[in-house]
Short mmCIF file of C-alpha atoms in Angstrom, two decimals:
data_model
loop_
_atom_site.label_atom_id
_atom_site.label_comp_id
_atom_site.label_asym_id
_atom_site.label_seq_id
_atom_site.Cartn_x
_atom_site.Cartn_y
_atom_site.Cartn_z
CA MET E 1 74.76 48.94 -1.44
CA GLU E 2 70.63 49.37 -0.56
CA ASP E 3 70.16 46.33 -2.81
CA GLU E 4 71.93 44.47 -0.42
CA LEU E 5 71.32 45.83 2.73
CA GLU E 6 67.74 44.66 2.22
CA ASP E 7 69.17 41.04 1.64
CA ARG E 8 71.16 40.95 4.86
CA VAL E 9 67.73 42.50 6.54
CA LEU E 10 66.05 39.77 5.29
CA HIS E 11 67.81 37.48 5.36
CA GLN E 12 67.99 38.23 9.22
CA THR E 13 64.29 37.87 9.92
CA TYR E 14 64.29 34.25 7.78
CA LEU E 15 67.09 33.42 10.09
CA SER E 16 64.60 35.12 13.09
CA PHE E 17 61.63 33.31 12.54
CA ILE E 18 62.84 30.14 11.60
CA LYS E 19 64.77 30.28 15.28
CA ILE E 20 61.24 31.38 17.11
CA LEU E 21 59.64 28.74 15.10
CA SER E 22 61.93 25.74 16.48
CA ARG E 23 61.93 26.79 20.14
CA PHE E 24 58.53 26.84 19.74
CA THR E 25 57.95 23.46 18.15
CA SER E 26 60.43 21.72 20.96
CA SER E 27 58.36 23.38 23.36
CA VAL E 28 55.43 21.43 22.27
CA PRO E 29 56.24 18.12 24.83
CA PHE E 30 56.87 15.14 21.37
CA ASP E 31 54.52 12.16 23.54
CA THR E 32 51.05 13.20 23.35
CA PRO E 33 48.50 10.40 23.78
CA VAL E 34 47.85 11.17 20.21
CA SER E 35 51.19 10.71 19.41
CA TYR E 36 52.10 8.52 21.08
CA LEU E 37 49.35 6.25 19.85
CA TRP E 38 50.66 7.39 16.14
CA LYS E 39 53.71 6.57 16.50
CA MET E 40 53.02 2.30 17.90
CA VAL E 41 51.09 2.09 14.71
CA ARG E 42 53.60 3.18 12.98
CA LEU E 43 56.65 1.07 14.73
CA TYR E 44 54.26 -2.19 14.57
CA ILE E 45 50.55 -2.39 12.80
CA LEU E 46 51.69 -0.85 9.68
CA ARG E 47 54.72 -2.66 9.03
CA SER E 48 54.84 -4.73 6.18
CA GLU E 49 54.67 -8.51 7.78
CA VAL E 50 52.27 -7.48 10.08
CA VAL E 51 50.56 -6.38 6.60
CA ILE E 52 51.08 -8.87 4.21
CA PHE E 53 50.26 -11.81 7.83
CA SER E 54 46.63 -9.86 8.26
CA LEU E 55 45.99 -9.81 4.30
CA ALA E 56 47.00 -13.37 4.19
CA ILE E 57 44.29 -14.47 7.22
CA ILE E 58 41.17 -12.44 5.46
CA ILE E 59 41.85 -14.02 2.26
CA VAL E 60 41.75 -17.53 4.16
CA PHE E 61 38.48 -16.39 6.01
CA MET E 62 36.56 -16.02 3.06
CA TYR E 63 37.90 -18.86 1.29
CA LEU E 64 36.33 -21.32 4.40
CA GLN E 65 33.03 -19.21 3.65
CA THR E 66 32.70 -20.10 0.52
CA ILE E 67 34.25 -23.64 0.67
CA GLU E 68 31.06 -24.68 3.95
CA SER E 69 28.56 -22.23 1.78
CA TRP E 70 28.60 -24.57 -1.71
CA SER E 71 29.14 -27.35 0.51
CA ARG E 72 25.13 -26.65 2.72
CA THR E 73 24.69 -25.97 -1.50
CA MET E 74 25.86 -29.14 -2.84
CA LEU E 75 24.53 -31.37 0.21
CA SER E 76 21.06 -30.02 0.01
CA ARG E 77 21.11 -31.05 -3.73
CA LEU E 78 22.24 -34.27 -2.71
CA SER E 79 20.04 -35.27 0.06
CA GLN E 80 16.63 -33.44 -2.29
CA ALA E 81 18.09 -36.61 -5.10
CA MET E 82 18.27 -39.85 -2.60
CA ASN E 83 14.85 -38.41 -0.79
CA PRO E 84 12.13 -39.02 -3.42
CA ILE E 85 9.78 -36.50 -2.06
CA SER E 86 7.13 -34.78 -3.91
CA ALA E 87 7.96 -31.22 -5.19
CA VAL E 88 4.33 -30.88 -3.38
CA GLN E 89 5.98 -31.49 -0.21
CA ARG E 90 9.29 -29.58 -0.80
CA MET E 91 7.54 -26.75 -1.45
CA LYS E 92 5.23 -27.20 2.01
CA LEU E 93 7.79 -28.25 3.89
CA MET E 94 9.90 -24.63 2.56
CA GLU E 95 6.74 -22.85 3.37
CA GLY E 96 6.96 -23.64 7.18
CA SER E 97 3.94 -23.22 9.29
CA ASP E 98 1.32 -20.78 9.58
CA ALA E 99 3.35 -19.40 12.52
CA ASP E 100 5.91 -18.31 10.74
CA LYS E 101 4.48 -17.50 7.51
CA GLN E 102 4.83 -13.90 6.22
CA SER E 103 1.97 -13.71 3.44
CA TRP E 104 -0.85 -14.77 2.68
CA GLU E 105 -3.06 -14.68 -0.67
CA LEU E 106 -7.10 -15.51 -1.63
CA LYS E 107 -7.89 -15.93 -5.78
CA GLY E 108 -11.15 -15.53 -6.70
CA THR E 109 -12.98 -15.51 -10.10
CA LEU E 110 -13.69 -11.61 -9.71
CA SER E 111 -11.71 -10.64 -6.95
CA ALA E 112 -8.37 -10.82 -5.28
CA ALA E 113 -6.85 -10.62 -1.90
CA TYR E 114 -2.48 -10.06 -0.89
CA ALA E 115 -2.28 -9.89 3.43
CA ILE E 116 1.39 -9.58 4.88
CA LYS E 117 2.46 -10.11 8.77
CA GLY E 118 4.54 -7.45 7.88
CA ARG E 119 6.20 -5.63 11.03
CA ARG E 120 4.29 -7.17 14.40
CA MET E 121 5.34 -10.40 16.21
CA HIS E 122 1.62 -11.73 14.57
CA MET E 123 -0.21 -12.35 11.90
CA GLU E 124 -4.13 -10.45 13.46
CA ASP E 125 -5.61 -10.44 10.26
CA ARG E 126 -8.33 -12.09 8.54
CA PHE E 127 -10.20 -12.39 5.37
CA ILE E 128 -13.32 -13.84 3.44
CA ILE E 129 -13.84 -14.33 -0.58
CA ASN E 130 -16.65 -16.28 -1.24
CA GLU E 131 -18.33 -15.91 -4.73
CA ASN E 132 -21.65 -16.00 -6.19
CA ILE E 133 -22.47 -18.90 -2.77
CA ASN E 134 -24.08 -21.92 -3.85
CA ASN E 135 -24.57 -20.42 -7.16
CA THR E 136 -28.25 -18.08 -5.70
CA GLY E 137 -25.43 -15.29 -7.44
CA ILE E 138 -24.91 -13.46 -4.17
CA SER E 139 -21.21 -12.84 -3.26
CA LEU E 140 -19.59 -12.44 0.33
CA PHE E 141 -16.12 -10.63 1.51
CA ALA E 142 -15.02 -9.45 4.69
CA ILE E 143 -12.27 -8.58 6.15
CA PHE E 144 -11.60 -8.70 9.87
CA ASP E 145 -8.51 -7.06 11.87
CA GLY E 146 -8.24 -8.77 15.93
CA HIS E 147 -5.48 -7.02 18.37
CA GLY E 148 -5.01 -8.75 21.38
CA GLY E 149 -4.20 -11.65 20.13
CA GLU E 150 -6.79 -13.48 17.28
CA PHE E 151 -8.63 -15.37 19.10
CA ALA E 152 -11.79 -12.80 18.50
CA ALA E 153 -10.98 -12.45 14.51
CA ASN E 154 -10.65 -16.16 14.11
CA TYR E 155 -14.31 -16.60 15.95
CA ALA E 156 -16.20 -13.80 13.61
CA LYS E 157 -14.24 -15.74 10.75
CA ASP E 158 -15.64 -18.74 11.17
CA HIS E 159 -18.59 -18.67 13.24
CA LEU E 160 -20.01 -14.70 11.97
CA ILE E 161 -19.19 -15.99 8.65
CA GLN E 162 -20.41 -19.83 8.13
CA ASN E 163 -23.67 -18.16 9.27
CA LEU E 164 -24.76 -15.79 7.59
CA HIS E 165 -23.40 -17.97 4.28
CA ASN E 166 -25.90 -20.52 6.12
CA LYS E 167 -28.73 -17.71 6.70
CA ILE E 168 -27.57 -16.42 2.65
CA VAL E 169 -28.69 -19.78 1.02
CA GLU E 170 -31.94 -20.02 3.71
CA LEU E 171 -33.24 -16.81 1.93
CA SER E 172 -32.74 -16.50 -1.23
CA ALA E 173 -34.42 -20.13 -1.39
CA PHE E 174 -37.21 -18.46 1.32
CA LYS E 175 -36.48 -15.84 -1.64
CA GLU E 176 -37.62 -18.68 -4.19
CA GLY E 177 -40.65 -19.59 -2.94
CA LYS E 178 -38.68 -23.07 -2.16
CA LEU E 179 -39.86 -25.65 1.32
CA ILE E 180 -37.32 -25.84 3.32
CA THR E 181 -36.86 -27.26 7.31
CA THR E 182 -35.24 -24.92 9.35
CA PRO E 183 -33.98 -26.92 12.80
CA HIS E 184 -33.86 -25.52 15.91
CA LYS E 185 -31.09 -23.82 16.84
CA GLU E 186 -29.87 -22.94 20.68
CA SER E 187 -26.62 -20.77 19.59
CA VAL E 188 -24.96 -20.17 16.77
CA GLU E 189 -21.57 -21.63 18.30
CA GLU E 190 -24.33 -25.59 17.16
CA ASN E 191 -24.12 -24.29 12.79
CA LYS E 192 -21.69 -27.07 11.89
CA PRO E 193 -19.54 -25.63 8.58
CA LYS E 194 -19.89 -26.18 5.48
CA GLU E 195 -18.03 -26.36 2.33
CA ASP E 196 -20.07 -25.04 -0.87
CA SER E 197 -18.56 -26.94 -3.56
CA ASN E 198 -19.82 -24.42 -6.64
CA THR E 199 -18.13 -21.39 -4.81
CA ILE E 200 -15.72 -21.10 -7.52
CA VAL E 201 -12.63 -20.00 -5.93
CA GLU E 202 -8.46 -21.09 -6.60
CA ARG E 203 -6.84 -20.93 -2.86
CA LYS E 204 -3.38 -20.66 -2.77
CA THR E 205 -2.92 -19.89 0.31
CA SER E 206 -5.10 -19.54 3.49
CA PHE E 207 -5.63 -18.60 6.97
CA LYS E 208 -4.42 -22.08 9.59
CA LYS E 209 -8.72 -23.00 10.61
CA SER E 210 -8.84 -23.36 14.00
CA VAL E 211 -10.32 -25.12 16.11
CA SER E 212 -13.62 -24.67 18.46
CA THR E 213 -12.31 -22.37 19.53
CA ALA E 214 -15.42 -20.93 21.33
CA ASP E 215 -15.58 -23.91 22.78
CA ASP E 216 -12.16 -25.52 24.03
CA THR E 217 -11.70 -23.95 27.35
CA SER E 218 -8.98 -25.89 28.58
CA LYS E 219 -6.26 -23.68 26.48
CA LYS E 220 -5.55 -20.18 27.50
CA GLU E 221 -5.00 -17.69 24.47
CA ILE E 222 -1.87 -15.42 24.62
CA THR E 223 -2.87 -12.50 24.77
CA ASP E 224 -0.96 -9.19 24.71
CA PRO E 225 0.89 -8.00 28.32
CA GLU E 226 0.56 -4.02 27.21
CA LEU E 227 -2.99 -4.91 26.85
CA LEU E 228 -3.02 -7.02 30.04
CA ALA E 229 -0.82 -4.47 31.88
CA GLN E 230 -3.75 -1.04 30.34
CA LEU E 231 -6.30 -3.21 31.53
CA ASN E 232 -5.47 -4.13 35.41
CA LYS E 233 -4.22 -0.45 35.71
CA ALA E 234 -8.16 0.46 34.50
CA ARG E 235 -9.79 -1.13 37.82
CA PRO E 236 -13.64 0.98 37.43
CA ILE E 237 -13.47 -1.27 33.83
CA THR E 238 -12.21 -4.77 35.10
CA ARG E 239 -13.17 -5.28 39.22
CA GLU E 240 -16.69 -6.35 38.31
CA VAL E 241 -16.29 -8.62 34.53
CA ARG E 242 -16.68 -11.84 35.73
CA PRO E 243 -17.72 -14.83 33.40
CA SER E 244 -21.23 -14.75 33.07
CA PRO E 245 -23.33 -17.97 35.24
CA LYS E 246 -25.43 -19.13 32.23
CA PRO E 247 -24.54 -19.53 28.30
CA VAL E 248 -25.82 -16.40 26.33
CA ARG E 249 -28.20 -18.12 23.51
CA SER E 250 -29.12 -17.22 20.30
CA VAL E 251 -32.80 -15.92 19.43
CA THR E 252 -34.13 -17.83 16.77
CA VAL E 253 -35.21 -15.39 13.90
CA PRO E 254 -38.42 -16.22 11.33
CA LEU E 255 -36.95 -16.14 7.98
CA SER E 256 -39.70 -13.42 7.35
CA ASN E 257 -38.63 -11.35 9.31
CA TYR E 258 -35.34 -10.95 7.17
CA MET E 259 -37.66 -9.65 3.61
CA ASP E 260 -39.16 -6.56 2.38
CA LYS E 261 -41.38 -6.41 -0.37
CA GLY E 262 -39.69 -9.97 -1.83
CA LYS E 263 -36.09 -9.37 -0.73
CA ILE E 264 -34.12 -9.96 1.44
CA ASN E 265 -32.69 -6.99 3.84
CA TYR E 266 -29.44 -7.33 4.21
CA GLY E 267 -28.74 -4.62 7.02
CA LYS E 268 -31.49 -5.97 9.51
CA LEU E 269 -29.21 -9.84 9.14
CA LEU E 270 -25.54 -7.47 8.80
CA THR E 271 -27.15 -5.86 12.05
CA ASP E 272 -29.05 -8.68 13.54
CA GLU E 273 -25.83 -11.83 12.85
CA VAL E 274 -22.87 -9.56 13.80
CA LEU E 275 -25.11 -8.61 16.98
CA ALA E 276 -25.10 -12.37 18.01
CA ALA E 277 -21.69 -13.25 17.42
CA ASP E 278 -20.22 -10.83 19.36
CA ARG E 279 -22.89 -11.73 22.25
CA LEU E 280 -21.41 -15.45 21.81
CA LEU E 281 -18.31 -14.10 21.18
CA VAL E 282 -18.10 -11.75 24.32
CA GLU E 283 -19.47 -14.99 26.22
CA ALA E 284 -16.90 -17.11 24.66
CA ALA E 285 -13.88 -14.97 25.71
CA LYS E 286 -14.68 -14.65 29.42
CA ARG E 287 -14.56 -18.14 29.84
CA SER E 288 -11.41 -18.53 28.20
CA MET E 289 -10.26 -14.98 29.80
CA ASN E 290 -9.37 -13.41 27.21
CA VAL E 291 -9.10 -10.45 26.21
CA ALA E 292 -9.16 -9.53 22.21
CA GLY E 293 -11.03 -7.92 19.37
CA THR E 294 -11.54 -7.62 16.06
CA THR E 295 -12.80 -5.01 13.08
CA ALA E 296 -15.24 -6.61 11.09
CA LEU E 297 -15.75 -4.97 7.41
CA ILE E 298 -18.58 -7.16 5.43
CA ALA E 299 -19.90 -6.16 1.98
CA VAL E 300 -22.36 -8.77 0.27
CA MET E 301 -23.30 -8.03 -3.31
CA GLU E 302 -25.92 -9.53 -4.89
CA ASP E 303 -26.76 -8.62 -8.08
CA ASN E 304 -26.79 -4.50 -8.65
CA HIS E 305 -26.61 -4.05 -4.94
CA LEU E 306 -23.73 -3.46 -2.38
CA ILE E 307 -24.79 -3.78 0.88
CA VAL E 308 -21.94 -3.43 3.21
CA ALA E 309 -21.81 -3.67 7.18
CA ASN E 310 -18.70 -1.82 9.45
CA VAL E 311 -17.86 -2.26 13.26
CA GLY E 312 -14.53 -0.64 13.74
CA ASP E 313 -11.77 0.82 11.42
CA SER E 314 -11.58 -1.37 8.77
CA ARG E 315 -12.51 0.95 5.43
CA GLY E 316 -13.76 -0.34 2.10
CA VAL E 317 -13.74 2.10 -0.96
CA MET E 318 -15.37 2.20 -4.71
CA CYS E 319 -13.27 3.89 -8.22
CA ASP E 320 -16.34 5.44 -9.79
CA SER E 321 -16.93 5.01 -13.80
CA ARG E 322 -14.29 8.49 -13.19
CA GLY E 323 -12.34 7.84 -10.61
CA ASN E 324 -13.78 9.01 -8.39
CA ALA E 325 -12.86 7.01 -4.73
CA ILE E 326 -16.34 7.02 -2.21
CA PRO E 327 -16.08 5.19 0.31
CA VAL E 328 -18.11 2.56 0.77
CA SER E 329 -17.64 2.48 5.51
CA PHE E 330 -16.44 5.16 8.23
CA ASP E 331 -14.26 5.37 11.04
CA HIS E 332 -15.45 4.20 14.25
CA LYS E 333 -12.59 6.33 15.86
CA PRO E 334 -13.05 7.15 19.85
CA GLN E 335 -12.33 11.64 19.40
CA GLN E 336 -15.27 11.56 16.83
CA VAL E 337 -18.01 13.84 18.15
CA ARG E 338 -20.63 10.62 18.00
CA GLU E 339 -18.61 8.01 19.90
CA GLN E 340 -16.74 10.74 22.65
CA LYS E 341 -20.39 11.11 23.42
CA ARG E 342 -22.16 7.85 23.55
CA ILE E 343 -18.21 6.69 25.43
CA GLU E 344 -18.99 9.51 28.15
CA ALA E 345 -22.61 8.72 28.45
CA ALA E 346 -21.40 5.08 29.43
CA GLY E 347 -19.27 6.44 32.04
CA GLY E 348 -16.07 5.84 30.28
CA TYR E 349 -13.81 8.58 28.51
CA ILE E 350 -11.00 8.71 25.62
CA ALA E 351 -7.43 9.69 26.36
CA PHE E 352 -4.85 10.58 24.30
CA ASN E 353 -1.66 7.06 23.98
CA GLY E 354 -0.03 7.79 20.56
CA VAL E 355 -3.89 8.53 18.93
CA TRP E 356 -6.50 8.91 20.89
CA ARG E 357 -7.92 5.57 23.15
CA VAL E 358 -10.80 4.69 24.70
CA ALA E 359 -9.92 4.41 28.08
CA GLY E 360 -7.15 5.17 26.87
CA ILE E 361 -6.39 1.33 25.44
CA LEU E 362 -8.50 1.02 22.62
CA ALA E 363 -7.86 2.34 19.20
CA THR E 364 -11.01 2.22 17.45
CA SER E 365 -14.88 2.67 19.43
CA ARG E 366 -16.59 -0.03 17.97
CA ALA E 367 -15.55 -3.26 18.60
CA MET E 368 -16.55 -7.42 18.53
CA GLY E 369 -15.01 -8.77 21.19
CA ASP E 370 -12.81 -6.53 23.46
CA TYR E 371 -15.25 -7.86 26.19
CA PRO E 372 -13.38 -5.38 29.77
CA LEU E 373 -14.42 -2.58 27.89
CA LYS E 374 -17.90 -4.10 26.02
CA ASP E 375 -19.53 -5.22 29.62
CA LYS E 376 -19.54 -1.13 29.94
CA LYS E 377 -20.13 -0.52 27.32
CA PHE E 378 -17.40 1.74 26.29
CA VAL E 379 -16.77 -0.07 23.01
CA ILE E 380 -19.99 -2.13 21.50
CA ALA E 381 -20.11 -4.08 18.27
CA ASP E 382 -23.55 -1.79 16.44
CA PRO E 383 -22.92 -1.88 12.34
CA ASP E 384 -23.06 0.72 10.37
CA ILE E 385 -24.62 -0.53 7.53
CA LEU E 386 -24.17 1.20 4.01
CA THR E 387 -26.34 0.07 1.06
CA PHE E 388 -24.89 1.18 -2.89
CA ASN E 389 -26.41 0.72 -6.34
CA LEU E 390 -23.37 0.00 -7.94
CA VAL E 391 -25.33 1.45 -11.94
CA ASP E 392 -25.59 4.34 -10.50
CA HIS E 393 -22.23 4.59 -9.88
CA LYS E 394 -20.92 2.21 -12.27
CA PRO E 395 -17.65 1.25 -10.55
CA MET E 396 -14.72 -0.37 -11.67
CA PHE E 397 -13.07 -1.66 -8.65
CA LEU E 398 -13.70 -1.96 -4.75
CA ILE E 399 -10.66 -1.42 -2.23
CA LEU E 400 -11.10 -3.56 0.93
CA ALA E 401 -8.74 -3.00 3.13
CA SER E 402 -6.97 -2.96 7.42
CA ASP E 403 -6.44 -0.02 8.61
CA GLY E 404 -2.63 -1.24 8.65
CA LEU E 405 -3.42 -0.34 4.24
CA TRP E 406 -5.32 3.64 5.95
CA ASP E 407 -1.67 4.35 8.04
CA THR E 408 -0.04 5.25 5.55
CA PHE E 409 -2.72 6.15 1.85
CA THR E 410 -5.50 8.32 1.71
CA ASN E 411 -8.53 7.28 -0.17
CA GLU E 412 -7.43 9.06 -3.53
CA GLU E 413 -3.65 7.75 -3.56
CA ALA E 414 -4.86 3.81 -2.81
CA ILE E 415 -7.94 4.12 -6.01
CA LYS E 416 -5.48 6.13 -7.67
CA PHE E 417 -2.04 3.16 -7.62
CA ILE E 418 -4.59 0.30 -7.76
CA LYS E 419 -6.38 2.11 -11.17
CA GLU E 420 -2.67 1.89 -12.72
CA ARG E 421 -2.47 -2.00 -11.70
CA LEU E 422 -5.70 -3.27 -12.35
CA ASP E 423 -4.13 -5.69 -14.99
CA GLU E 424 -2.01 -7.22 -12.77
CA PRO E 425 -3.33 -11.33 -11.98
CA ASP E 426 -4.02 -9.96 -8.00
CA TYR E 427 -6.19 -6.65 -9.33
CA GLY E 428 -3.23 -4.87 -8.08
CA ALA E 429 -3.64 -5.99 -4.54
CA LYS E 430 -0.24 -7.02 -3.24
CA SER E 431 1.16 -4.35 -5.34
CA LEU E 432 -0.93 -2.15 -2.33
CA THR E 433 0.17 -4.28 0.31
CA LEU E 434 3.92 -3.70 -0.02
CA GLN E 435 3.13 -0.22 -0.84
CA ALA E 436 2.19 0.65 1.95
CA TYR E 437 4.52 -1.44 4.46
CA TYR E 438 7.64 -0.09 2.20
CA ARG E 439 5.96 3.21 3.82
CA GLY E 440 6.69 2.42 6.73
CA SER E 441 3.14 1.08 7.92
CA VAL E 442 4.05 -1.08 11.13
CA ASP E 443 -0.09 -2.58 11.36
CA ASN E 444 -0.89 -5.86 9.65
CA ILE E 445 -2.21 -4.94 6.07
CA THR E 446 -4.60 -6.86 4.30
CA VAL E 447 -6.64 -5.91 1.06
CA LEU E 448 -9.42 -7.40 -0.93
CA ILE E 449 -10.12 -5.94 -4.23
CA ILE E 450 -12.85 -6.78 -6.07
CA ASN E 451 -12.86 -6.18 -10.51
CA PHE E 452 -16.46 -4.36 -11.42
CA PHE E 453 -14.97 -4.42 -15.25
CA ASN E 454 -15.34 -8.32 -16.75
CA SER E 455 -18.86 -8.50 -14.23
CA LYS E 456 -22.68 -7.78 -15.09
CA ILE E 457 -23.85 -5.55 -13.25
CA VAL E 458 -27.92 -6.59 -13.68
CA SER E 459 -30.47 -2.81 -13.68
CA ALA E 460 -33.64 -3.06 -13.62
CA GLY E 461 -33.52 -2.08 -18.21
CA GLY E 462 -31.11 -4.07 -18.63
CA VAL E 463 -27.18 -5.38 -18.59
CA GLN E 464 -24.74 -1.84 -18.35
#
């Protein structure tokens, strides 16, 4: 009896629970937005005929896309077969114009460079490889990182480097006692570029050569609108900037002034040429109202000597025989105590705008060009000169690069990276450049590698 009573109690309890649950569910309105939407989906979209029809449309669309792609490929092949152009011409057409290019490379005997536009709209980096100038045994390398446009970087590449090339050839002959006649030069701009037939350089693709940008006042360079807007706000900087009534002329310096105990004084030569080129660049920029500027990192090698001139924040790092990273230049940043004092002494200031900037505008405290800041002497072009005896360091290689690399790599990281890739055809220049891009560099990136493994470093005691 007790068991039957318990069963009845449990049964009644269950029935009561079901009744309560049914009353609760029935009190909830069925036609809520979600339930209504689901009802419409089941009634109209998930019907078998609708699903089959949708799949059929997708298949037809994919088929048409495949046919279109195939037909384009076939037409391209047919046109190539019918059009008798050479493989070289076809390659040039595929490469597109210089403005559309994404990368540049240059290979020398013991050096190589690779550059990419990266995430920037325009390529403003320029580089130079000039090995064994006129069989003098002197090599010249340079990197220019432009900002605010290409004008200043192009000017430095075309004019400063050509003047240095000419002076090195003249001084080399002067040092050997050869009688040379040097025509009077009114201006550095009057030196006409000459092709160096003895320079052993295999050029794969290179930067475009600009037409006499210094003398062409009818064409206005397109500059960075953001930079121009900031310059307009900085009235104390720009209000007194006016084109000079008279063009700046360079002073002809006797060759003997650059000789020191029978050797070329490269420190004085590089300093004079950079400052002379900067004066002419500023004058040309004023005529075309162009506010562009550029850094300058120049390396000269003769026998066992390396001389590096630096203006700005491009950087050179050498790997010695022990694998240590030896800086061969130091960045010019506004927040450095020396630079900040100089800027403030000239009446300027530095402000933080993403990074520390001169007058809140320029992220480097030294540069060529930048005439609105140059006129107030907030920015100068005086290079730092460092000289190295390669016999002391017995270097493996040297890296010269724009700050697009150094934004993502430390000196030690870059040295370690290249050390493992020196056996590549370009000594790892391309790999390092692309790795900086993959790490998130948002700037133009240029890397130039000089490989010392196969070169002869001469000392007084013989060949090392």
